[in-house]
């Protein structure tokens, strides 16, 4: 039996999902959670094989709940089942360790097949999510091949775009959304720029960018 835990803040959707999946003879629904904190606690209690989890939930988001569940070092695999198809959500889910990313308009038989695939260590992503991942990968390889030198400092195309965004006053989250990277990736990039140039804050990055005609 494949033990499944459902996490979604919409009661009707949870009930419908439980009804559909319980008809599959190889599935056992061990619990149902309405928020991020609850799903983490239920995961500790029931140790499910699969968690079907929405991105946007109260108290703790699906992304943070995914991180917490993975930190438990169990064999539980998490599939994000959501309406959100933005690059930020998909990128964060991948980086933190989701084993699947599906959208809620999926057909019941395809969802059942996807759960079985993930259970058997086959990562499953909806086509729209897969396309975004491929686009991010292409952008990364193209922009990281470019090299720009300013005195003793060398940057790639991603660094240059980040510095331009910082000069415009954008936050890491806003930069990530624009460049199709996670907020964490942008934060790490900014820290690397600061360390490379011996600068101490974003204001100095802005001054550097202006002085060197990066913007």
Short mmCIF file of C-alpha atoms in Angstrom, two decimals:
data_model
loop_
_atom_site.label_atom_id
_atom_site.label_comp_id
_atom_site.label_asym_id
_atom_site.label_seq_id
_atom_site.Cartn_x
_atom_site.Cartn_y
_atom_site.Cartn_z
CA UNK A 1 0.00 0.00 0.00
CA UNK A 2 1.12 3.54 -0.78
CA UNK A 3 0.40 5.77 2.21
CA UNK A 4 -0.71 9.26 1.14
CA UNK A 5 -1.07 12.49 3.11
CA UNK A 6 -3.06 15.36 1.56
CA UNK A 7 -2.38 19.03 2.34
CA UNK A 8 -4.59 21.82 0.99
CA UNK A 9 -6.38 24.71 2.65
CA UNK A 10 -9.56 24.20 0.59
CA UNK A 11 -11.82 21.71 2.35
CA UNK A 12 -13.84 20.86 -0.75
CA UNK A 13 -10.75 20.11 -2.82
CA UNK A 14 -9.24 17.97 -0.03
CA UNK A 15 -12.43 15.96 0.26
CA UNK A 16 -12.71 15.48 -3.50
CA UNK A 17 -9.07 14.42 -3.73
CA UNK A 18 -9.46 11.97 -0.88
CA UNK A 19 -12.57 10.51 -2.51
CA UNK A 20 -10.83 10.02 -5.88
CA UNK A 21 -7.62 8.53 -4.48
CA UNK A 22 -9.33 6.23 -1.97
CA UNK A 23 -10.88 4.34 -4.88
CA UNK A 24 -7.43 3.15 -5.91
CA UNK A 25 -6.86 -0.22 -4.23
CA UNK A 26 -3.13 0.37 -3.72
CA UNK A 27 -3.59 3.74 -1.97
CA UNK A 28 -4.22 4.43 1.71
CA UNK A 29 -5.11 7.99 2.75
CA UNK A 30 -3.48 8.36 6.18
CA UNK A 31 -4.34 12.00 6.84
CA UNK A 32 -5.53 15.36 5.60
CA UNK A 33 -4.09 18.76 6.57
CA UNK A 34 -5.42 22.28 6.06
CA UNK A 35 -2.21 24.24 6.73
CA UNK A 36 1.56 23.93 6.58
CA UNK A 37 2.15 23.33 10.27
CA UNK A 38 -0.46 20.59 10.40
CA UNK A 39 0.97 18.67 7.44
CA UNK A 40 4.43 18.61 9.03
CA UNK A 41 3.01 17.24 12.29
CA UNK A 42 0.94 14.62 10.45
CA UNK A 43 3.99 13.63 8.42
CA UNK A 44 5.90 13.01 11.67
CA UNK A 45 3.00 10.96 13.02
CA UNK A 46 2.09 8.82 10.00
CA UNK A 47 5.35 8.77 7.99
CA UNK A 48 3.53 8.71 4.62
CA UNK A 49 5.13 7.53 1.41
CA UNK A 50 3.69 10.48 -0.53
CA UNK A 51 2.53 13.96 0.45
CA UNK A 52 0.33 15.86 -2.01
CA UNK A 53 0.79 19.51 -1.07
CA UNK A 54 -0.45 22.88 -2.23
CA UNK A 55 1.94 25.83 -2.48
CA UNK A 56 -0.18 28.49 -0.80
CA UNK A 57 -1.42 27.50 2.67
CA UNK A 58 -1.92 29.37 5.97
CA UNK A 59 0.56 29.33 8.89
CA UNK A 60 3.33 27.73 6.82
CA UNK A 61 3.55 27.74 3.02
CA UNK A 62 3.85 24.54 1.05
CA UNK A 63 7.46 25.45 0.21
CA UNK A 64 8.38 25.82 3.88
CA UNK A 65 6.44 22.67 4.79
CA UNK A 66 8.34 20.79 2.06
CA UNK A 67 11.60 21.96 3.58
CA UNK A 68 10.50 20.90 7.06
CA UNK A 69 9.38 17.45 5.91
CA UNK A 70 12.62 16.83 4.02
CA UNK A 71 14.55 17.84 7.14
CA UNK A 72 12.89 14.96 9.01
CA UNK A 73 15.06 12.55 6.99
CA UNK A 74 12.21 10.15 6.30
CA UNK A 75 11.51 8.37 3.03
CA UNK A 76 8.51 10.61 2.38
CA UNK A 77 8.33 12.06 -1.13
CA UNK A 78 6.49 15.34 -1.68
CA UNK A 79 4.50 16.21 -4.80
CA UNK A 80 3.42 19.82 -5.16
CA UNK A 81 -0.19 19.88 -6.41
CA UNK A 82 -1.14 23.48 -7.04
CA UNK A 83 -2.57 26.15 -9.31
CA UNK A 84 0.69 28.12 -9.22
CA UNK A 85 2.83 27.77 -12.36
CA UNK A 86 5.21 30.70 -11.76
CA UNK A 87 8.96 30.29 -12.10
CA UNK A 88 9.61 31.21 -8.46
CA UNK A 89 7.38 28.45 -7.03
CA UNK A 90 8.67 25.83 -9.44
CA UNK A 91 12.32 26.77 -8.89
CA UNK A 92 11.96 26.81 -5.09
CA UNK A 93 10.18 23.44 -5.12
CA UNK A 94 12.93 21.87 -7.24
CA UNK A 95 15.76 23.29 -5.16
CA UNK A 96 14.23 22.17 -1.86
CA UNK A 97 13.54 18.67 -3.11
CA UNK A 98 10.01 18.16 -4.42
CA UNK A 99 9.74 14.91 -6.36
CA UNK A 100 6.85 16.14 -8.47
CA UNK A 101 5.13 19.36 -9.53
CA UNK A 102 1.58 19.00 -10.84
CA UNK A 103 -1.25 21.44 -11.51
CA UNK A 104 -4.76 20.96 -10.19
CA UNK A 105 -6.43 20.60 -13.57
CA UNK A 106 -4.73 17.20 -13.92
CA UNK A 107 -6.97 14.26 -14.80
CA UNK A 108 -7.58 11.76 -11.97
CA UNK A 109 -6.03 8.82 -13.83
CA UNK A 110 -2.92 10.85 -14.64
CA UNK A 111 -2.62 11.94 -10.99
CA UNK A 112 -2.84 8.32 -9.86
CA UNK A 113 -0.16 7.33 -12.37
CA UNK A 114 2.04 10.24 -11.27
CA UNK A 115 1.81 9.22 -7.61
CA UNK A 116 2.86 5.68 -8.51
CA UNK A 117 5.75 7.04 -10.58
CA UNK A 118 7.06 9.22 -7.74
CA UNK A 119 6.64 6.34 -5.27
CA UNK A 120 8.92 4.31 -7.58
CA UNK A 121 11.54 7.11 -7.72
CA UNK A 122 10.45 8.59 -11.06
CA UNK A 123 10.30 12.36 -10.70
CA UNK A 124 7.17 13.79 -12.36
CA UNK A 125 6.58 17.35 -13.54
CA UNK A 126 3.69 18.93 -15.41
CA UNK A 127 4.76 20.04 -18.90
CA UNK A 128 4.38 23.76 -18.08
CA UNK A 129 6.65 23.35 -15.04
CA UNK A 130 9.15 21.33 -17.07
CA UNK A 131 9.23 24.01 -19.79
CA UNK A 132 10.02 26.69 -17.20
CA UNK A 133 12.85 24.56 -15.76
CA UNK A 134 14.31 24.10 -19.24
CA UNK A 135 14.07 27.83 -19.92
CA UNK A 136 15.84 28.62 -16.65
CA UNK A 137 18.59 26.15 -17.48
CA UNK A 138 19.06 27.64 -20.96
CA UNK A 139 19.17 31.17 -19.58
CA UNK A 140 21.68 30.12 -16.93
CA UNK A 141 24.08 28.50 -19.39
CA UNK A 142 23.85 31.40 -21.85
CA UNK A 143 24.35 34.18 -19.31
CA UNK A 144 27.08 32.42 -17.32
CA UNK A 145 29.20 32.00 -20.47
CA UNK A 146 29.49 35.78 -20.83
CA UNK A 147 32.39 37.39 -18.97
CA UNK A 148 32.75 41.08 -18.09
CA UNK A 149 35.90 42.59 -16.56
CA UNK A 150 36.06 45.79 -14.50
CA UNK A 151 39.60 46.32 -13.25
CA UNK A 152 40.52 43.24 -11.23
CA UNK A 153 36.91 42.08 -10.99
CA UNK A 154 35.27 39.61 -13.37
CA UNK A 155 31.52 38.95 -13.57
CA UNK A 156 29.21 36.85 -15.71
CA UNK A 157 26.01 37.97 -17.42
CA UNK A 158 23.83 37.02 -14.44
CA UNK A 159 25.93 39.17 -12.10
CA UNK A 160 25.59 42.15 -14.45
CA UNK A 161 21.81 41.80 -14.63
CA UNK A 162 21.58 41.50 -10.84
CA UNK A 163 23.64 44.65 -10.33
CA UNK A 164 21.41 46.55 -12.73
CA UNK A 165 18.34 45.38 -10.81
CA UNK A 166 19.88 46.37 -7.47
CA UNK A 167 20.56 49.84 -8.85
CA UNK A 168 16.86 50.07 -9.69
CA UNK A 169 16.02 49.28 -6.06
CA UNK A 170 14.65 45.79 -6.62
CA UNK A 171 14.55 43.18 -3.83
CA UNK A 172 16.05 39.69 -4.15
CA UNK A 173 12.56 38.24 -4.61
CA UNK A 174 11.74 40.73 -7.36
CA UNK A 175 15.06 40.06 -9.10
CA UNK A 176 14.48 36.32 -8.86
CA UNK A 177 11.03 36.62 -10.40
CA UNK A 178 12.41 38.75 -13.25
CA UNK A 179 15.39 36.52 -14.02
CA UNK A 180 13.58 33.20 -13.31
CA UNK A 181 15.76 32.26 -10.34
CA UNK A 182 14.83 31.49 -6.75
CA UNK A 183 15.19 34.19 -4.12
CA UNK A 184 17.87 32.08 -2.42
CA UNK A 185 19.93 31.90 -5.61
CA UNK A 186 19.83 35.68 -5.99
CA UNK A 187 20.79 36.14 -2.33
CA UNK A 188 23.81 33.89 -2.81
CA UNK A 189 24.78 35.74 -5.97
CA UNK A 190 24.58 39.13 -4.23
CA UNK A 191 26.73 37.81 -1.37
CA UNK A 192 29.31 36.58 -3.89
CA UNK A 193 29.39 40.00 -5.62
CA UNK A 194 29.93 41.71 -2.25
CA UNK A 195 32.72 39.29 -1.31
CA UNK A 196 34.43 39.56 -4.71
CA UNK A 197 34.48 43.35 -4.68
CA UNK A 198 35.00 43.82 -0.93
CA UNK A 199 31.84 45.93 -0.82
CA UNK A 200 29.63 45.91 2.26
CA UNK A 201 26.08 46.59 1.05
CA UNK A 202 23.71 46.99 -1.88
CA UNK A 203 24.21 50.75 -1.98
CA UNK A 204 27.87 50.25 -2.77
CA UNK A 205 26.91 47.79 -5.52
CA UNK A 206 24.68 50.49 -7.02
CA UNK A 207 27.52 53.04 -6.89
CA UNK A 208 29.90 50.50 -8.46
CA UNK A 209 27.41 49.77 -11.26
CA UNK A 210 26.91 53.46 -12.02
CA UNK A 211 30.63 54.30 -11.96
CA UNK A 212 31.40 51.44 -14.34
CA UNK A 213 28.53 52.21 -16.72
CA UNK A 214 26.83 48.89 -16.00
CA UNK A 215 23.49 50.72 -15.94
#
